[in-house]
PDB file of C-alpha atoms in Angstrom:
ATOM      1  CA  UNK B 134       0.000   0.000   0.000  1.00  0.00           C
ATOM      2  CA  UNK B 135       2.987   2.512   0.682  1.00  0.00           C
ATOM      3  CA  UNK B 136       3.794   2.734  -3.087  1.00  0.00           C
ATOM      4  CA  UNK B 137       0.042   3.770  -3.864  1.00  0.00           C
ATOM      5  CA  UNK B 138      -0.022   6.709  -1.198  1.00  0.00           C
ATOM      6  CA  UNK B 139       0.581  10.230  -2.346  1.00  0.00           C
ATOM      7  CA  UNK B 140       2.986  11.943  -0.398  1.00  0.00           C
ATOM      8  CA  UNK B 141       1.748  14.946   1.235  1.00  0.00           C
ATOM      9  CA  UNK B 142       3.262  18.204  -0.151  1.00  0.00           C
ATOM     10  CA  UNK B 143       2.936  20.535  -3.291  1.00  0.00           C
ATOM     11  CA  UNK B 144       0.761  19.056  -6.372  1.00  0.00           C
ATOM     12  CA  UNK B 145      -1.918  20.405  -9.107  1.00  0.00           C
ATOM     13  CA  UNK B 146      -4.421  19.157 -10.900  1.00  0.00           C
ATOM     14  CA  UNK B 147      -3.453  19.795 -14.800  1.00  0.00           C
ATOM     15  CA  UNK B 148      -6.027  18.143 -16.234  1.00  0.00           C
ATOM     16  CA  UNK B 149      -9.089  15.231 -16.889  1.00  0.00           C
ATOM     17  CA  UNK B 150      -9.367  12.218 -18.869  1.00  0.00           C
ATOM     18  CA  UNK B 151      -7.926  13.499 -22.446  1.00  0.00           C
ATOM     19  CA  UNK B 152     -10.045  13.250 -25.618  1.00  0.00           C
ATOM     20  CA  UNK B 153      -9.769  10.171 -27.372  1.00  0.00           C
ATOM     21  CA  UNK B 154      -8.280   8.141 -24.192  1.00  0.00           C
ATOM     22  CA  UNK B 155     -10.039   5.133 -22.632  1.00  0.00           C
ATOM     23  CA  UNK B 156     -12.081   5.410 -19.191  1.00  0.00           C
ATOM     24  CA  UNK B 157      -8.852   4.287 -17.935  1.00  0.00           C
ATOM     25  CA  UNK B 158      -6.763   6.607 -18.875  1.00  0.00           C
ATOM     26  CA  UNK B 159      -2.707   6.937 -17.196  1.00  0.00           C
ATOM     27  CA  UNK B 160      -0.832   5.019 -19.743  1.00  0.00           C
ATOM     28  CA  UNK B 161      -2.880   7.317 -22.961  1.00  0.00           C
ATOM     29  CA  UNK B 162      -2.057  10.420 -21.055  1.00  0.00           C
ATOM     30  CA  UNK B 163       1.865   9.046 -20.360  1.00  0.00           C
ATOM     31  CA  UNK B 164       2.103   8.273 -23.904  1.00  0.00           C
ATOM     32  CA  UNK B 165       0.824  12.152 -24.425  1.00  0.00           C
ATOM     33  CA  UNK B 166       3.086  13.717 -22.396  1.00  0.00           C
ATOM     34  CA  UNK B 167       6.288  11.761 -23.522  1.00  0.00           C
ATOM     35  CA  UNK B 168       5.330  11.550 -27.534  1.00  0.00           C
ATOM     36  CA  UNK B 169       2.884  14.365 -28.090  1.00  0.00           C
ATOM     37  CA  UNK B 170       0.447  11.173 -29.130  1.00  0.00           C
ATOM     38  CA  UNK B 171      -1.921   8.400 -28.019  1.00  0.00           C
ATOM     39  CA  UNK B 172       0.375   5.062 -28.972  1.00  0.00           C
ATOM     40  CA  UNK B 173      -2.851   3.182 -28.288  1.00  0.00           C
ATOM     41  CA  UNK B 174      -1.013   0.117 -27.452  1.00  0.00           C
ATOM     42  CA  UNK B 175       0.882   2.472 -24.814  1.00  0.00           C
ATOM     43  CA  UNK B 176      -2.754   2.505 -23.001  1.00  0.00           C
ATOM     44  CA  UNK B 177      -2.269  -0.651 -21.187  1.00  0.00           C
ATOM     45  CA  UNK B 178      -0.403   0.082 -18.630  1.00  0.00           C
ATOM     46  CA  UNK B 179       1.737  -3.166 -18.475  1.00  0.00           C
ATOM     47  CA  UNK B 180       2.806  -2.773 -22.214  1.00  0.00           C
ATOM     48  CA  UNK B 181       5.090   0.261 -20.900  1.00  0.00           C
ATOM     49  CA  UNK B 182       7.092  -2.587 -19.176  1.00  0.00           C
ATOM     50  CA  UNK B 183       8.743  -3.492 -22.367  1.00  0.00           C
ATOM     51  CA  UNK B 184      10.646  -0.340 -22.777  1.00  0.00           C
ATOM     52  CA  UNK B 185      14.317  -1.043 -21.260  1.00  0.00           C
ATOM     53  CA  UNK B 186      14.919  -0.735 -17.948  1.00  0.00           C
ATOM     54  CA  UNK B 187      16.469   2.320 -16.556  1.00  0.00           C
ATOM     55  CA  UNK B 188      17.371   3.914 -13.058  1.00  0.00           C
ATOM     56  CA  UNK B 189      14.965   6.918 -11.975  1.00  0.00           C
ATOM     57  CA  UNK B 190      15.347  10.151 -13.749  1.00  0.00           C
ATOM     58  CA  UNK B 191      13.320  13.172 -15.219  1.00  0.00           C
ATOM     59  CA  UNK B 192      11.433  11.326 -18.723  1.00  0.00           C
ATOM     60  CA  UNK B 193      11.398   7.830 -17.229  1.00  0.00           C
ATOM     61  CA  UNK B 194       8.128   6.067 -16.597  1.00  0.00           C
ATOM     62  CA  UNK B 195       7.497   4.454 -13.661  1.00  0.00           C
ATOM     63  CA  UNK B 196       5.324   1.161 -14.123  1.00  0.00           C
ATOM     64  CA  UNK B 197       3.627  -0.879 -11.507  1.00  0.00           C
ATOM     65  CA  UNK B 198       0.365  -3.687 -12.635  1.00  0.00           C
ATOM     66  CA  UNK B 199      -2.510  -1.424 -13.664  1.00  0.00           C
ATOM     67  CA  UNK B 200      -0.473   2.523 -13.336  1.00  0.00           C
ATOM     68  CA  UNK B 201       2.112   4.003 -15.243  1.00  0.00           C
ATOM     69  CA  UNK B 202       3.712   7.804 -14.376  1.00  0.00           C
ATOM     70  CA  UNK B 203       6.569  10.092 -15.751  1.00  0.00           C
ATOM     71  CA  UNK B 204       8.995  10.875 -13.434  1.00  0.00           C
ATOM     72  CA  UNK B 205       9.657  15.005 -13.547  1.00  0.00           C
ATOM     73  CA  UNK B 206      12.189  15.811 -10.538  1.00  0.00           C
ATOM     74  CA  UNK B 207      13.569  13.990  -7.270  1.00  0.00           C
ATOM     75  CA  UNK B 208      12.378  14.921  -4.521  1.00  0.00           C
ATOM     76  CA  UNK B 209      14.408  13.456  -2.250  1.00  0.00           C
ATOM     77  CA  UNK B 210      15.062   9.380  -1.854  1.00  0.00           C
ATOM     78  CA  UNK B 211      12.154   7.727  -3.651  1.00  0.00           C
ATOM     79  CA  UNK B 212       9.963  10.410  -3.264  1.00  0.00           C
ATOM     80  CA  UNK B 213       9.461  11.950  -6.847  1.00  0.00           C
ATOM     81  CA  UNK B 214       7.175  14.755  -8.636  1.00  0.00           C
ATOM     82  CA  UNK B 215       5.369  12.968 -11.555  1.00  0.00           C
ATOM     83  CA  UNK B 216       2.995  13.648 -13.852  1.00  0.00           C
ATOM     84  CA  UNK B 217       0.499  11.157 -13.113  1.00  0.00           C
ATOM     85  CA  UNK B 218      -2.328  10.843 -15.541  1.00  0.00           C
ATOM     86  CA  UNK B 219      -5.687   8.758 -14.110  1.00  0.00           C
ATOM     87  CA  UNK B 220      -4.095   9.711 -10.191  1.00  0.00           C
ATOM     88  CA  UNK B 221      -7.147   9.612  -8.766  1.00  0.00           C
ATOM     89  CA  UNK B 222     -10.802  10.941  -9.308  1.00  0.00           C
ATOM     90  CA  UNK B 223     -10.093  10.894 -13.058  1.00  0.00           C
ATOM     91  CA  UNK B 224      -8.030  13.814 -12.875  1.00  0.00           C
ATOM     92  CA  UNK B 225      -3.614  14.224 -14.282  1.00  0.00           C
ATOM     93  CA  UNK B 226      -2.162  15.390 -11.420  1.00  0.00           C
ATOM     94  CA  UNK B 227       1.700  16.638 -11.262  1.00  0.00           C
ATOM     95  CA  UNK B 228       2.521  15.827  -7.516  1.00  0.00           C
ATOM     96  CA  UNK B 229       5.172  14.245  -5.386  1.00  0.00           C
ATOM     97  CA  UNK B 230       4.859  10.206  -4.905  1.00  0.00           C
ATOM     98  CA  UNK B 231       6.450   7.130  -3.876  1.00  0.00           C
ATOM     99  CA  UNK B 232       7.822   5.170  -6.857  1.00  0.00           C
ATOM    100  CA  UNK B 233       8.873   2.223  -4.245  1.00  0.00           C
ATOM    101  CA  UNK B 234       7.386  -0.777  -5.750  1.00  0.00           C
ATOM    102  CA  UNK B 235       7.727   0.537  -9.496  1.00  0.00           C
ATOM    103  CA  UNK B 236       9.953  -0.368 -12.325  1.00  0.00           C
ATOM    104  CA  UNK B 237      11.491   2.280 -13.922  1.00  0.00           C
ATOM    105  CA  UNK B 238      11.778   2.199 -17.606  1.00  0.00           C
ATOM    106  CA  UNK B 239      13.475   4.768 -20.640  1.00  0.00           C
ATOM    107  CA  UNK B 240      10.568   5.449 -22.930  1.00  0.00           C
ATOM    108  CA  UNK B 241      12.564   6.928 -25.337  1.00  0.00           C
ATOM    109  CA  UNK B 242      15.051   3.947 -25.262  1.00  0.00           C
ATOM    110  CA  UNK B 243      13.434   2.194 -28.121  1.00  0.00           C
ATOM    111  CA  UNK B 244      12.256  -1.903 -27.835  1.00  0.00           C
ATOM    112  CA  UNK B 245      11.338  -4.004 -30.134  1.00  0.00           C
ATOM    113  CA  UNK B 246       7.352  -3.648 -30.035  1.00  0.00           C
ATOM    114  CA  UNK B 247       7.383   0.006 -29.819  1.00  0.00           C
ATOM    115  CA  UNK B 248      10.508   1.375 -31.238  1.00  0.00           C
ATOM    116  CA  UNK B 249       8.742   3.666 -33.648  1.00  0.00           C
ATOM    117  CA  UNK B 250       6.831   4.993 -30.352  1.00  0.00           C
ATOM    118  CA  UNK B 251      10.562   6.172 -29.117  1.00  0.00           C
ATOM    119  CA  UNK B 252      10.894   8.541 -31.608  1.00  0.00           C
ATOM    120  CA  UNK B 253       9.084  12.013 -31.521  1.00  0.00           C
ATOM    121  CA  UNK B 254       7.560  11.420 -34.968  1.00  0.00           C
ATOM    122  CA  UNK B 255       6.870  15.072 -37.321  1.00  0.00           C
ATOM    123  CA  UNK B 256       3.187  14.791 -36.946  1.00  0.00           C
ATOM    124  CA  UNK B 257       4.208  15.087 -33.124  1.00  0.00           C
ATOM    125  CA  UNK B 258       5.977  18.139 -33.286  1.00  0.00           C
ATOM    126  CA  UNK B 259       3.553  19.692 -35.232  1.00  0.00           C
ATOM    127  CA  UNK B 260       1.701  22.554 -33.382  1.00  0.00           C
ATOM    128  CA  UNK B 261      -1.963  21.404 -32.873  1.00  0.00           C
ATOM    129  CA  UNK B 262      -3.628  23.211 -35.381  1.00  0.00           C
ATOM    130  CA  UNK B 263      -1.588  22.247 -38.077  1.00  0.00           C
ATOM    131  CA  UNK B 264      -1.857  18.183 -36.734  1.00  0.00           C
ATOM    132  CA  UNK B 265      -6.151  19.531 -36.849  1.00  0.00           C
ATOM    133  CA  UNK B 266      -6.111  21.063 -40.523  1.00  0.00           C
ATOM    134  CA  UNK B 267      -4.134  17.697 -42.068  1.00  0.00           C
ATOM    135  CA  UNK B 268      -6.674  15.226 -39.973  1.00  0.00           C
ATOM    136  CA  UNK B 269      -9.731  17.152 -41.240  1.00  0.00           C
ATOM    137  CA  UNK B 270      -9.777  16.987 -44.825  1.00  0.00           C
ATOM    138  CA  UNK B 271     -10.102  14.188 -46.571  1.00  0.00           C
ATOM    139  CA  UNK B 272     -10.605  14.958 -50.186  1.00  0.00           C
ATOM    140  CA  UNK B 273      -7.144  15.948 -51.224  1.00  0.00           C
ATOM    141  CA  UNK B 274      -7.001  19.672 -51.352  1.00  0.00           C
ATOM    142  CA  UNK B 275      -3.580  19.599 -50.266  1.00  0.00           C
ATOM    143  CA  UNK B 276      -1.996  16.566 -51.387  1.00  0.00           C
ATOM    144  CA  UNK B 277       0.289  18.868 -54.189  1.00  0.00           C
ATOM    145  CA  UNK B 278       1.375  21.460 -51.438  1.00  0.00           C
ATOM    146  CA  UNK B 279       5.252  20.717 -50.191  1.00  0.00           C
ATOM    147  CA  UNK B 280       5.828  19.340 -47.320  1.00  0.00           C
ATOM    148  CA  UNK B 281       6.861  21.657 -44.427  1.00  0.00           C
ATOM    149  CA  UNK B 282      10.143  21.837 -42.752  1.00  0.00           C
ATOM    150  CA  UNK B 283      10.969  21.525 -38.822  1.00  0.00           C
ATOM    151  CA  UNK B 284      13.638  22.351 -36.551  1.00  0.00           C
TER     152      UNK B 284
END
């Protein structure tokens, strides 16, 4: 039970369940905040297990069965501030918490199932109304126009 508990302290709610994320919702909102997109095999929490292991630090996940969290800064020992989508009343909360009790994986490490998932991918970086005006379209209008550069 001491790896569930929230540590008392400093902590915000940032936001709710995101749009297009299942009921259960922490490993779609991890996959979010790490790629700038659902990876909807990245909603199963478990699935972030096969990422490589890693020791705690800021952009590691932090995977137990059923949660998964992104570790932002140390606290102090095992006492970290994550960004911890699903944390409770269906709410992403950034807030200090135990990972005892979690494995710590790279994200951005690659694997084999989700190596493409590793990669911040151009439709990613793209600011959200340009990611809006290529999803909403579907007749062509734009399939001449060059392709846009990013830094």
């Amino acid at each position: 039970m001491d790896a569930m508990a929230s540590i008392p302290g400093e902590g915000r709610v940032v936001g709710g369940r995101p749009s297009g994320c299942p009921h259960a919702f922490c490993g779609c909102e991890a996959s979010l905040y790490t790629f700038g997109r659902v990876i909807p095999e990245l909603n199963l929490a478990s699935n972030w297990r096969r990422f490589p292991r890693a020791a705690p630090a800021p952009g590691m996940a932090a995977v137990r069965s059923g949660h998964v969290m992104i570790l932002q800064q140390q606290v102090a020992g095992n006492i970290w501030y994550v960004h911890d989508g699903n944390s409770g009343g269906h709410v992403t909360r950034e807030h200090p918490r135990s990972i005892a009790g979690y494995t710590i994986v790279n994200p951005t490490g690659g694997s084999t199932m989700f190596g493409a998932a590793a990669r911040v991918t151009r439709e990613a970086r793209a600011p959200r109304y340009q990611r809006f005006a290529r999803n909403a379209r579907t007749d062509g209008w734009m399939a001449s126009a060059a392709p846009m550069a990013f830094n």
